[in-house]
Coordinates of C-alpha atoms in Angstrom, one line a residue:
M1 CA -57.2 39.1 -24.1
P2 CA -53.7 37.9 -24.9
N3 CA -54.6 34.4 -23.7
M4 CA -57.6 34.3 -25.9
L5 CA -55.4 35.4 -28.9
S6 CA -52.9 32.6 -28.3
V7 CA -55.7 30.0 -28.2
L8 CA -57.0 31.3 -31.6
E9 CA -53.5 31.3 -33.0
E10 CA -53.0 27.7 -31.9
E11 CA -56.3 26.7 -33.4
S12 CA -55.5 28.2 -36.8
D13 CA -52.1 26.6 -36.6
I14 CA -53.7 23.2 -36.4
Y15 CA -55.5 23.7 -39.7
E16 CA -52.3 25.0 -41.4
V17 CA -50.3 22.0 -40.2
F18 CA -52.5 19.1 -41.1
P19 CA -53.6 18.5 -44.7
P20 CA -57.4 18.5 -45.5
H21 CA -57.4 14.6 -45.5
V22 CA -56.8 14.7 -41.7
D23 CA -59.7 14.9 -39.1
T24 CA -58.2 17.6 -36.8
S25 CA -61.1 17.4 -34.4
S26 CA -59.9 14.0 -33.1
I27 CA -56.3 15.0 -32.5
P28 CA -55.4 15.8 -28.9
I29 CA -53.1 18.9 -28.9
L30 CA -50.9 18.0 -25.9
T31 CA -47.3 19.1 -25.3
D32 CA -44.8 18.0 -22.7
S33 CA -44.5 20.8 -20.2
P34 CA -41.8 23.1 -21.4
T35 CA -41.1 24.8 -18.0
K36 CA -37.5 25.7 -17.4
K37 CA -36.4 24.0 -20.7
P38 CA -34.5 25.6 -23.5
A39 CA -36.5 26.7 -26.6
L40 CA -37.3 24.0 -29.1
K41 CA -35.0 23.9 -32.1
T42 CA -36.3 25.2 -35.5
Y43 CA -36.2 23.4 -38.8
N44 CA -33.6 25.8 -40.2
E45 CA -31.3 25.1 -37.3
L46 CA -31.6 21.3 -37.8
Y47 CA -31.3 21.6 -41.6
G48 CA -28.1 23.5 -41.2
L49 CA -26.7 20.8 -38.9
L50 CA -27.8 18.0 -41.4
Q51 CA -26.1 19.8 -44.3
S52 CA -22.9 20.1 -42.4
G53 CA -22.9 16.4 -41.6
R54 CA -23.3 16.8 -37.8
K55 CA -25.5 13.7 -37.4
R56 CA -24.7 13.1 -33.8
E57 CA -26.0 16.5 -32.8
V58 CA -29.1 16.1 -35.0
K59 CA -29.8 12.7 -33.3
Q60 CA -29.6 14.2 -29.8
I61 CA -31.8 17.2 -30.7
I62 CA -34.5 15.0 -32.2
R63 CA -34.5 12.8 -29.2
D64 CA -34.7 15.7 -26.8
N65 CA -37.1 18.2 -28.6
A66 CA -40.7 17.4 -27.8
W67 CA -42.2 19.5 -30.6
P68 CA -46.0 19.8 -30.2
I69 CA -48.1 17.5 -32.3
N70 CA -49.3 20.5 -34.4
S71 CA -45.8 22.0 -34.9
T72 CA -45.1 22.9 -38.6
I73 CA -41.6 21.4 -38.3
R74 CA -42.5 17.8 -39.3
S75 CA -43.9 18.7 -42.7
Q76 CA -40.4 20.1 -43.5
L77 CA -38.2 17.8 -41.4
W78 CA -39.6 14.4 -42.1
P79 CA -39.1 14.4 -45.9
V80 CA -35.4 15.4 -45.3
L81 CA -34.9 12.7 -42.7
C82 CA -36.5 10.1 -44.9
Q83 CA -34.6 11.1 -48.0
Q84 CA -31.2 10.7 -46.3
H85 CA -31.7 6.9 -46.3
A86 CA -32.2 6.6 -50.1
H87 CA -29.5 5.2 -52.3
D88 CA -30.3 7.6 -55.1
K89 CA -31.0 11.0 -53.6
S90 CA -32.9 12.3 -56.7
I91 CA -36.5 11.4 -56.7
L92 CA -38.0 12.0 -60.2
E93 CA -40.5 14.8 -60.1
G94 CA -44.0 13.7 -61.2
F95 CA -43.1 10.0 -61.1
Y96 CA -45.7 9.2 -58.5
W97 CA -48.6 10.7 -60.6
D98 CA -47.3 8.9 -63.7
M99 CA -47.6 5.6 -61.8
V100 CA -51.1 6.5 -60.5
N101 CA -52.2 7.2 -64.1
Q102 CA -50.7 4.0 -65.3
I103 CA -52.3 1.9 -62.6
F104 CA -55.7 3.6 -62.2
G105 CA -56.1 5.4 -65.5
T106 CA -56.8 8.6 -63.7
T107 CA -55.5 10.8 -60.8
E108 CA -59.1 11.2 -59.5
L109 CA -59.6 9.4 -56.2
P110 CA -61.6 6.1 -56.9
D111 CA -65.1 5.5 -55.5
K112 CA -64.5 1.7 -55.3
P113 CA -62.2 0.1 -52.7
I114 CA -58.6 -0.2 -53.8
L115 CA -57.2 -3.7 -53.9
L116 CA -54.2 -3.5 -51.5
P117 CA -50.9 -5.4 -52.2
Q118 CA -50.3 -8.8 -50.6
F119 CA -47.7 -7.5 -48.2
V120 CA -50.4 -5.6 -46.2
E121 CA -52.2 -7.2 -43.3
S122 CA -55.9 -6.1 -43.3
G123 CA -56.0 -6.1 -39.4
H124 CA -53.2 -3.6 -39.3
C125 CA -54.4 -1.0 -41.9
I126 CA -54.4 1.7 -39.3
G127 CA -55.6 5.2 -40.4
Y128 CA -55.1 7.1 -37.1
H129 CA -56.8 10.5 -37.7
L130 CA -57.2 10.3 -41.4
T131 CA -60.7 11.1 -42.9
R132 CA -62.4 8.7 -45.2
K133 CA -60.8 10.4 -48.1
G134 CA -57.4 10.2 -46.3
R135 CA -57.8 6.5 -46.0
I136 CA -58.3 6.2 -49.7
V137 CA -55.2 8.3 -50.3
A138 CA -53.3 6.0 -48.0
D139 CA -54.6 2.9 -49.9
R140 CA -53.5 4.5 -53.2
V141 CA -50.0 5.3 -51.9
V142 CA -49.5 1.7 -50.6
C143 CA -50.9 0.3 -53.8
V144 CA -48.4 2.2 -55.9
L145 CA -45.6 1.1 -53.6
G146 CA -46.8 -2.5 -54.2
Y147 CA -46.6 -2.0 -58.0
A148 CA -43.2 -0.3 -57.8
H149 CA -41.8 -3.1 -55.5
P150 CA -43.1 -6.5 -56.5
E151 CA -40.3 -8.1 -54.5
I152 CA -41.9 -7.1 -51.2
T153 CA -44.0 -10.1 -50.0
Y154 CA -44.7 -9.1 -46.3
S155 CA -44.4 -5.7 -44.7
P156 CA -47.4 -4.9 -42.4
A157 CA -45.8 -1.8 -40.9
M158 CA -45.9 0.0 -44.3
Y159 CA -49.5 0.9 -44.2
P160 CA -49.5 2.5 -40.7
V161 CA -46.3 4.5 -41.4
T162 CA -47.8 5.7 -44.7
S163 CA -50.9 6.9 -42.7
I164 CA -48.7 8.7 -40.1
L165 CA -46.7 10.5 -42.9
L166 CA -50.0 11.7 -44.5
H167 CA -50.8 13.7 -41.3
Y168 CA -48.0 16.1 -42.2
M169 CA -47.6 16.1 -46.0
T170 CA -49.2 15.7 -49.4
E171 CA -49.8 12.3 -51.1
E172 CA -46.8 12.7 -53.5
E173 CA -44.4 13.7 -50.7
C174 CA -45.6 10.7 -48.6
Y175 CA -44.9 8.3 -51.5
N176 CA -41.4 9.8 -52.0
C177 CA -40.7 9.4 -48.2
M178 CA -41.8 5.8 -48.3
A179 CA -39.8 5.0 -51.4
S180 CA -36.7 6.4 -49.7
L181 CA -37.3 4.3 -46.6
I182 CA -37.9 1.2 -48.7
A183 CA -34.6 1.8 -50.6
A184 CA -32.6 2.3 -47.3
K185 CA -29.4 0.3 -47.1
D186 CA -30.1 -0.5 -43.4
K187 CA -33.6 -1.8 -43.9
M188 CA -36.3 0.4 -42.2
F189 CA -39.0 -2.1 -43.0
T190 CA -39.0 -5.9 -43.0
Q191 CA -40.0 -7.0 -46.5
T192 CA -40.6 -10.8 -46.1
K193 CA -42.4 -13.0 -43.5
Q194 CA -39.1 -14.5 -42.5
L195 CA -37.5 -11.2 -41.8
Y196 CA -40.5 -10.1 -39.7
E197 CA -39.9 -13.2 -37.6
V198 CA -36.2 -12.3 -37.3
T199 CA -37.2 -8.9 -35.8
W200 CA -39.5 -10.2 -33.1
R201 CA -37.0 -12.9 -32.2
T202 CA -34.3 -10.2 -32.0
V203 CA -36.4 -8.0 -29.7
M204 CA -37.1 -11.1 -27.5
Q205 CA -33.3 -11.9 -27.2
I206 CA -32.1 -8.4 -26.5
T207 CA -34.9 -7.9 -24.0
K208 CA -33.8 -11.0 -22.1
K209 CA -30.3 -9.7 -21.9
H210 CA -30.7 -5.9 -21.5
V211 CA -34.0 -5.5 -19.6
K212 CA -33.9 -8.9 -17.8
S213 CA -36.3 -7.9 -15.0
A214 CA -39.0 -7.0 -17.6
A215 CA -38.5 -10.2 -19.6
V216 CA -38.7 -12.3 -16.4
H217 CA -41.9 -10.5 -15.4
V218 CA -43.5 -11.3 -18.7
A219 CA -42.4 -15.0 -18.5
R220 CA -43.6 -15.3 -14.9
H221 CA -47.2 -14.3 -15.9
C222 CA -47.6 -16.5 -19.0
P223 CA -46.8 -20.0 -20.0
S224 CA -43.5 -20.4 -21.8
T225 CA -45.2 -21.1 -25.1
R226 CA -47.1 -17.8 -24.8
T227 CA -44.0 -15.7 -24.4
E228 CA -43.2 -16.0 -28.1
R229 CA -46.7 -15.1 -28.9
I230 CA -46.4 -11.8 -26.9
F231 CA -43.2 -10.8 -28.6
M232 CA -44.7 -11.5 -32.1
D233 CA -46.8 -8.4 -31.5
W234 CA -43.9 -6.2 -30.5
L235 CA -44.4 -3.8 -33.4
W236 CA -48.1 -3.3 -32.6
W237 CA -47.4 -2.2 -29.0
I238 CA -46.0 0.9 -30.7
L239 CA -47.9 1.4 -34.0
Q240 CA -51.3 0.3 -32.7
G241 CA -51.0 0.8 -29.0
L242 CA -49.3 4.1 -28.2
P243 CA -51.3 7.3 -28.1
F244 CA -50.8 9.4 -31.3
T245 CA -48.9 12.1 -29.4
H246 CA -46.3 9.5 -28.3
L247 CA -46.2 7.7 -31.6
V248 CA -45.4 10.9 -33.5
R249 CA -42.4 11.5 -31.2
V250 CA -41.2 7.9 -31.8
M251 CA -41.5 8.5 -35.6
D252 CA -39.3 11.7 -35.3
C253 CA -36.5 9.4 -34.1
F254 CA -37.4 6.4 -36.4
F255 CA -37.2 8.5 -39.6
N256 CA -33.7 9.7 -38.5
E257 CA -32.2 6.6 -36.9
G258 CA -34.1 3.6 -38.3
I259 CA -35.6 0.4 -37.0
K260 CA -33.3 0.2 -33.9
V261 CA -35.4 3.0 -32.4
L262 CA -38.5 0.8 -32.5
Y263 CA -36.5 -2.0 -30.8
R264 CA -35.6 0.3 -28.0
V265 CA -39.1 1.7 -27.6
A266 CA -40.6 -1.8 -27.4
M267 CA -38.1 -2.6 -24.7
A268 CA -38.9 0.7 -22.9
I269 CA -42.6 -0.2 -23.0
L270 CA -41.9 -3.6 -21.3
L271 CA -39.6 -1.9 -18.7
L272 CA -42.2 0.7 -17.8
F273 CA -44.9 -2.0 -17.8
Y274 CA -42.8 -4.0 -15.3
K275 CA -42.2 -1.0 -13.1
H276 CA -45.9 0.0 -13.0
S277 CA -47.2 -3.5 -12.5
A278 CA -44.6 -5.1 -10.2
P279 CA -46.2 -3.8 -7.0
Q280 CA -48.6 -6.5 -5.9
H281 CA -51.7 -4.4 -5.5
S282 CA -51.1 -2.0 -8.5
E283 CA -53.9 -1.4 -11.0
W284 CA -51.8 -3.0 -13.7
M285 CA -51.1 -6.2 -11.7
N286 CA -54.8 -6.5 -11.1
D287 CA -55.3 -6.3 -14.9
I288 CA -52.6 -9.0 -15.5
L289 CA -54.4 -11.3 -13.0
T290 CA -57.9 -10.7 -14.3
S291 CA -57.4 -10.3 -18.1
G292 CA -54.0 -11.9 -18.8
I293 CA -50.7 -10.3 -19.6
D294 CA -51.5 -9.8 -23.4
S295 CA -54.6 -7.7 -22.6
A296 CA -52.9 -5.8 -19.8
L297 CA -49.9 -4.9 -21.9
T298 CA -52.2 -3.7 -24.8
K299 CA -54.2 -1.5 -22.3
F300 CA -50.9 -0.2 -20.8
C301 CA -49.7 1.0 -24.2
K302 CA -53.0 2.8 -24.9
Q303 CA -53.0 4.4 -21.5
I304 CA -49.3 4.7 -21.0
P305 CA -48.8 6.7 -17.7
V306 CA -45.6 8.6 -18.8
T307 CA -45.0 11.4 -21.2
S308 CA -43.5 10.9 -24.7
T309 CA -40.2 12.4 -23.4
K310 CA -40.0 9.9 -20.5
L311 CA -40.8 7.0 -22.9
L312 CA -37.9 8.1 -25.2
R313 CA -35.5 8.7 -22.3
T314 CA -36.3 5.2 -21.0
A315 CA -35.7 3.8 -24.5
F316 CA -32.4 5.5 -25.1
G317 CA -31.3 5.1 -21.5
I318 CA -31.0 1.3 -21.8
R319 CA -27.3 0.8 -21.3
A320 CA -24.7 -1.2 -23.3
L321 CA -27.1 -1.7 -26.1
S322 CA -25.1 -0.7 -29.2
S323 CA -26.3 -0.7 -32.8
A324 CA -23.5 -3.1 -33.6
Y325 CA -24.7 -5.5 -30.9
I326 CA -28.3 -5.3 -32.2
A327 CA -27.0 -6.0 -35.8
R328 CA -25.1 -9.0 -34.6
V329 CA -28.1 -10.5 -32.9
F330 CA -30.2 -9.8 -35.9
V331 CA -27.8 -11.5 -38.4
K332 CA -27.3 -14.5 -36.1
T333 CA -31.1 -14.9 -35.7
K334 CA -31.5 -14.6 -39.5
M335 CA -28.8 -17.2 -40.2
L336 CA -30.4 -19.7 -37.7
L337 CA -33.9 -19.2 -39.2
K338 CA -32.6 -19.4 -42.8
S339 CA -30.6 -22.6 -42.2
R340 CA -33.7 -24.1 -40.5
T341 CA -35.8 -23.2 -43.5
E342 CA -33.3 -24.4 -46.0
L343 CA -33.0 -27.7 -44.2
S344 CA -36.8 -28.2 -44.3
C345 CA -37.0 -27.1 -47.9
S346 CA -34.0 -28.9 -49.4
R347 CA -35.9 -32.1 -50.1
Q348 CA -38.8 -30.3 -51.7
L349 CA -36.4 -28.3 -53.8
V350 CA -34.7 -31.4 -55.1
R351 CA -38.1 -33.0 -55.9
S352 CA -39.4 -29.9 -57.6
R353 CA -36.5 -29.7 -60.1
S354 CA -36.8 -32.3 -62.8
S355 CA -33.9 -34.5 -63.9
D356 CA -34.0 -32.9 -67.3
N357 CA -33.2 -29.5 -65.9
L358 CA -36.7 -28.2 -67.0
P359 CA -38.9 -25.6 -65.3
T360 CA -41.4 -26.9 -62.7
S361 CA -45.0 -27.3 -63.8
Q362 CA -45.8 -24.3 -61.6
S363 CA -43.3 -22.2 -63.6
Q364 CA -44.9 -23.4 -66.8
V365 CA -48.4 -22.3 -65.6
N366 CA -47.0 -19.0 -64.4
I367 CA -45.3 -18.3 -67.8
Q368 CA -48.4 -19.3 -69.8
M369 CA -50.5 -16.9 -67.7
M370 CA -48.0 -14.0 -67.7
S371 CA -46.2 -14.0 -71.0
H372 CA -47.1 -12.4 -74.3
T373 CA -44.0 -13.7 -76.0
L374 CA -43.0 -17.1 -74.7
T375 CA -44.5 -20.4 -75.7
I376 CA -43.8 -23.4 -73.4
R377 CA -41.5 -24.9 -76.1
E378 CA -39.5 -21.7 -76.2
L379 CA -39.4 -21.7 -72.4
F380 CA -37.9 -25.2 -72.4
T381 CA -35.3 -24.0 -74.9
L382 CA -34.4 -21.0 -72.7
W383 CA -34.3 -23.1 -69.6
T384 CA -31.5 -25.3 -71.0
W385 CA -29.5 -22.1 -71.6
L386 CA -29.7 -20.7 -68.1
P387 CA -27.0 -21.2 -65.5
V388 CA -27.9 -24.5 -63.7
R389 CA -28.3 -22.8 -60.3
I390 CA -30.9 -20.3 -61.7
T391 CA -33.1 -23.2 -62.9
M392 CA -33.8 -24.1 -59.3
Y393 CA -35.9 -20.9 -58.9
Q394 CA -39.3 -19.8 -60.0
P395 CA -39.4 -17.2 -62.8
V396 CA -41.5 -14.1 -61.9
L397 CA -42.6 -11.4 -64.4
L398 CA -41.2 -8.1 -63.1
Y399 CA -42.1 -5.8 -65.9
T400 CA -44.1 -5.9 -69.2
T401 CA -44.9 -3.1 -71.5
E402 CA -48.4 -4.6 -71.9
E403 CA -49.2 -4.0 -68.2
H404 CA -46.8 -1.3 -66.9
G405 CA -46.5 1.0 -69.9
C406 CA -43.5 2.0 -72.1
S407 CA -41.2 3.9 -69.8
L408 CA -37.6 3.4 -68.9
T409 CA -38.2 5.0 -65.6
T410 CA -40.9 2.4 -64.7
F411 CA -38.6 -0.3 -66.0
Y412 CA -35.8 0.7 -63.6
V413 CA -38.2 1.0 -60.6
R414 CA -39.6 -2.5 -61.1
V415 CA -36.4 -4.2 -62.3
E416 CA -33.2 -2.5 -61.1
Q417 CA -32.7 -4.3 -57.8
H418 CA -33.1 -7.8 -59.2
E419 CA -30.2 -10.1 -60.2
P420 CA -30.2 -11.8 -62.6
T421 CA -32.9 -10.7 -65.1
L422 CA -34.1 -12.1 -68.4
L423 CA -35.1 -9.6 -71.1
M424 CA -37.5 -10.8 -73.8
I425 CA -38.3 -8.6 -76.9
K426 CA -41.0 -9.3 -79.4
T427 CA -40.9 -6.9 -82.4
C428 CA -43.7 -5.7 -84.6
N429 CA -42.4 -8.2 -87.1
N430 CA -42.9 -11.0 -84.5
E431 CA -39.1 -11.7 -84.1
V432 CA -38.4 -12.8 -80.5
F433 CA -34.9 -12.3 -78.9
G434 CA -33.4 -11.1 -75.8
A435 CA -30.6 -11.3 -73.2
Y436 CA -29.8 -13.0 -69.8
C437 CA -28.4 -10.1 -67.7
S438 CA -26.2 -11.3 -64.9
T439 CA -26.0 -8.1 -62.9
R440 CA -28.7 -5.8 -61.5
W441 CA -29.5 -2.7 -63.5
Y442 CA -29.0 -0.5 -60.4
E443 CA -25.3 -0.8 -61.1
R444 CA -25.7 2.0 -63.7
N445 CA -25.7 4.4 -60.7
V446 CA -22.6 3.0 -58.9
K447 CA -19.6 5.4 -59.0
D448 CA -15.9 4.6 -59.1
D449 CA -13.3 6.0 -56.7
H450 CA -13.2 9.3 -58.6
G451 CA -17.0 9.8 -58.3
N452 CA -17.7 8.9 -62.0
R453 CA -20.5 6.6 -63.0
Q454 CA -19.2 3.4 -64.7
T455 CA -20.4 3.2 -68.4
Y456 CA -20.5 -0.6 -68.7
F457 CA -21.1 -3.2 -66.0
G458 CA -22.1 -6.9 -65.8
T459 CA -20.2 -10.2 -66.0
G460 CA -19.3 -12.9 -68.5
E461 CA -22.3 -14.9 -67.4
T462 CA -24.5 -12.5 -69.5
F463 CA -25.6 -14.0 -72.9
L464 CA -27.8 -13.1 -75.9
F465 CA -30.4 -15.4 -77.5
S466 CA -32.8 -15.5 -80.4
L467 CA -36.0 -17.6 -80.3
Y468 CA -37.8 -16.7 -83.5
P469 CA -37.3 -17.1 -86.4
E470 CA -33.9 -18.5 -85.5
R471 CA -33.0 -20.3 -82.2
A472 CA -29.6 -19.6 -81.0
K473 CA -27.6 -18.7 -77.9
Y474 CA -24.7 -16.2 -78.1
P475 CA -22.5 -16.5 -75.0
W476 CA -19.7 -14.1 -74.1
V477 CA -16.7 -14.6 -76.4
G478 CA -14.4 -15.0 -73.3
M479 CA -16.5 -17.9 -72.0
D480 CA -14.3 -20.5 -73.7
S481 CA -11.2 -19.0 -72.2
A482 CA -12.4 -18.9 -68.6
Q483 CA -8.8 -18.9 -67.3
G484 CA -8.4 -15.4 -68.8
D485 CA -7.3 -14.7 -72.4
P486 CA -4.6 -12.0 -72.5
T487 CA -5.6 -11.3 -76.2
L488 CA -9.2 -10.5 -75.2
S489 CA -9.6 -6.7 -75.7
H490 CA -11.6 -4.4 -73.4
S491 CA -14.2 -4.0 -76.2
A492 CA -15.0 -7.7 -75.8
E493 CA -16.1 -7.1 -72.2
L494 CA -18.9 -4.6 -72.6
F495 CA -21.8 -6.4 -71.1
M496 CA -24.5 -3.9 -70.0
A497 CA -24.9 -0.2 -70.0
A498 CA -27.8 2.1 -69.1
D499 CA -28.8 5.6 -68.3
S500 CA -32.1 7.7 -68.3
K501 CA -32.1 7.7 -72.2
M502 CA -31.3 4.2 -73.2
I503 CA -30.3 0.6 -72.5
T504 CA -27.5 -1.3 -74.2
I505 CA -26.5 -5.0 -74.0
G506 CA -23.2 -5.9 -75.7
G507 CA -20.7 -3.5 -77.2
G508 CA -17.5 -3.2 -79.3
E509 CA -17.9 -2.2 -83.0
G510 CA -21.7 -2.2 -82.5
Q511 CA -24.4 -2.8 -80.0
A512 CA -26.1 -6.2 -79.8
I513 CA -29.3 -4.7 -78.3
W514 CA -30.1 -1.0 -77.9
M515 CA -33.5 0.4 -76.8
D516 CA -34.7 4.0 -76.4
E517 CA -36.1 5.7 -73.3
N518 CA -39.7 5.1 -74.5
I519 CA -39.0 1.3 -75.0
R520 CA -40.5 1.7 -78.5
Y521 CA -37.6 1.6 -80.9
G522 CA -34.3 -0.3 -80.9
K523 CA -31.5 -1.6 -83.1
T524 CA -29.3 -4.6 -83.1
D525 CA -25.8 -5.1 -84.6
R526 CA -22.9 -7.5 -84.4
C527 CA -20.7 -6.8 -81.4
L528 CA -17.3 -8.0 -80.2
T529 CA -18.6 -8.9 -76.7
F530 CA -20.8 -11.8 -78.0
N531 CA -19.7 -12.1 -81.7
N532 CA -23.4 -12.3 -82.6
P533 CA -25.2 -11.5 -85.9
P534 CA -27.9 -8.8 -85.7
L535 CA -30.8 -10.4 -83.8
C536 CA -33.4 -9.4 -86.4
E537 CA -33.2 -9.1 -90.1
S538 CA -33.4 -5.4 -90.7
G539 CA -31.2 -4.4 -87.7
D540 CA -33.7 -1.7 -86.6
F541 CA -36.9 -2.8 -84.9
E542 CA -40.1 -1.5 -83.3
I543 CA -40.9 -3.1 -80.0
R544 CA -44.4 -4.7 -79.7
V545 CA -43.7 -6.2 -76.2
L546 CA -40.8 -6.1 -73.7
E547 CA -41.0 -8.6 -70.8
V548 CA -38.5 -8.8 -68.0
Y549 CA -38.3 -11.8 -65.6
G550 CA -36.6 -12.2 -62.3
F551 CA -36.1 -15.4 -60.3
N552 CA -37.7 -15.7 -56.9
G553 CA -35.1 -16.5 -54.2
A554 CA -32.1 -16.1 -56.5

């Protein structure tokens, strides 16, 4: 009878752990045999260690503790692990649903398919054990991530990781976790095609040095040109190949330690593949000879003949492989690829930039399609005012009240990591003016040595402009005295300021541009920083459209 009871308890536990958008019937409930092992750590024990900054202990516990796949710990632990990577620890409550409402017009799940962002790869939209409804939830989370991060151009791992998170948490919690991982200082996801190439080349290089026998084994069984092709798929050995039980354990470590975990696991897979297929008459060697090494490796991942604990022990047991060394290889590979790309693009770049320092024809088309405030004539005027180096890049619309709504929160999410930015305001009286902002808006969060947020930030490259009815540029008053004017007061160096309630550009005896948190009302005065007149006749204005541009590649 007690045995029967424990089975029933375990079954009810499955349904408590997994949200309703998970198909629990398809999840194998397997655990590594706990015989003669200490009891698994609880969430409260781990949380206490995290709070007291004992990261090394936490790292070791997460590596060693094979919590069952239906353990309740992940729904509590994963959000905490993800959030530790975020720049800004406070995630605004309700922000996700605000974004969903703005994008879809409702929080109801749509019937029609959701158009996924360009950074997703359709062949790698893996849902694991999500139901049909769960897949739509994953689509929606990834779609909102795409809107919030227009700078991401290629990140195929994001969809699968979103799906994995959704097995243990609500939609909003999943979004918050992903937002924290995307904002991580040490990138958890590659966000461009070039950086994805850097990762597989990094894996290939460290494999050749640190698990040489496995690298030689791969090279021996495929033509040299194919070796690269195999390493290109390194991420999918893990995310698409491993059984879900193994993958969840890898994610325990990944959410805590970052992408280096995935590098190590990929190397461990190759090492175990080599050990199991090296004997001449092994089943795996037969697969290599009959189906080819690509197919055999894929099959090996799916049927991996070791426990998740053994896989992780192999991964973390690779000697002399420090994080610093991985970082060095990564940076070196990135520099080599970048220099190669710049070399091949330099001639095209020179050709695409006209001798009159005007935007490319593509930029003109982009602006015409995107802008509610700029005519081509005004664009040409603006272009002559920009710093010369910026005119070599394509303008891209990051935020517009017409499309993204009137909210300072959304403005920061879409704009704050970009540098420089161009702000364009069209008032209800059809005046058009704005500012070129030299520094990213994220700087509003940066604290000084005493832990205080700085009020003003930015540099003297910032300038104001008016396009209608007047055309004028108002540079920083200190621009003419670039060598440093000792008579210039602090009040003439107030470039940009921002918080959750307002945005200000220019200060000292007045503010050149001030906007409220709803991006609806503003005011403009003369200020000492730019010595400008008010940028519209009445001084107070109502905003019809605000547009913010970034510059691709700047």
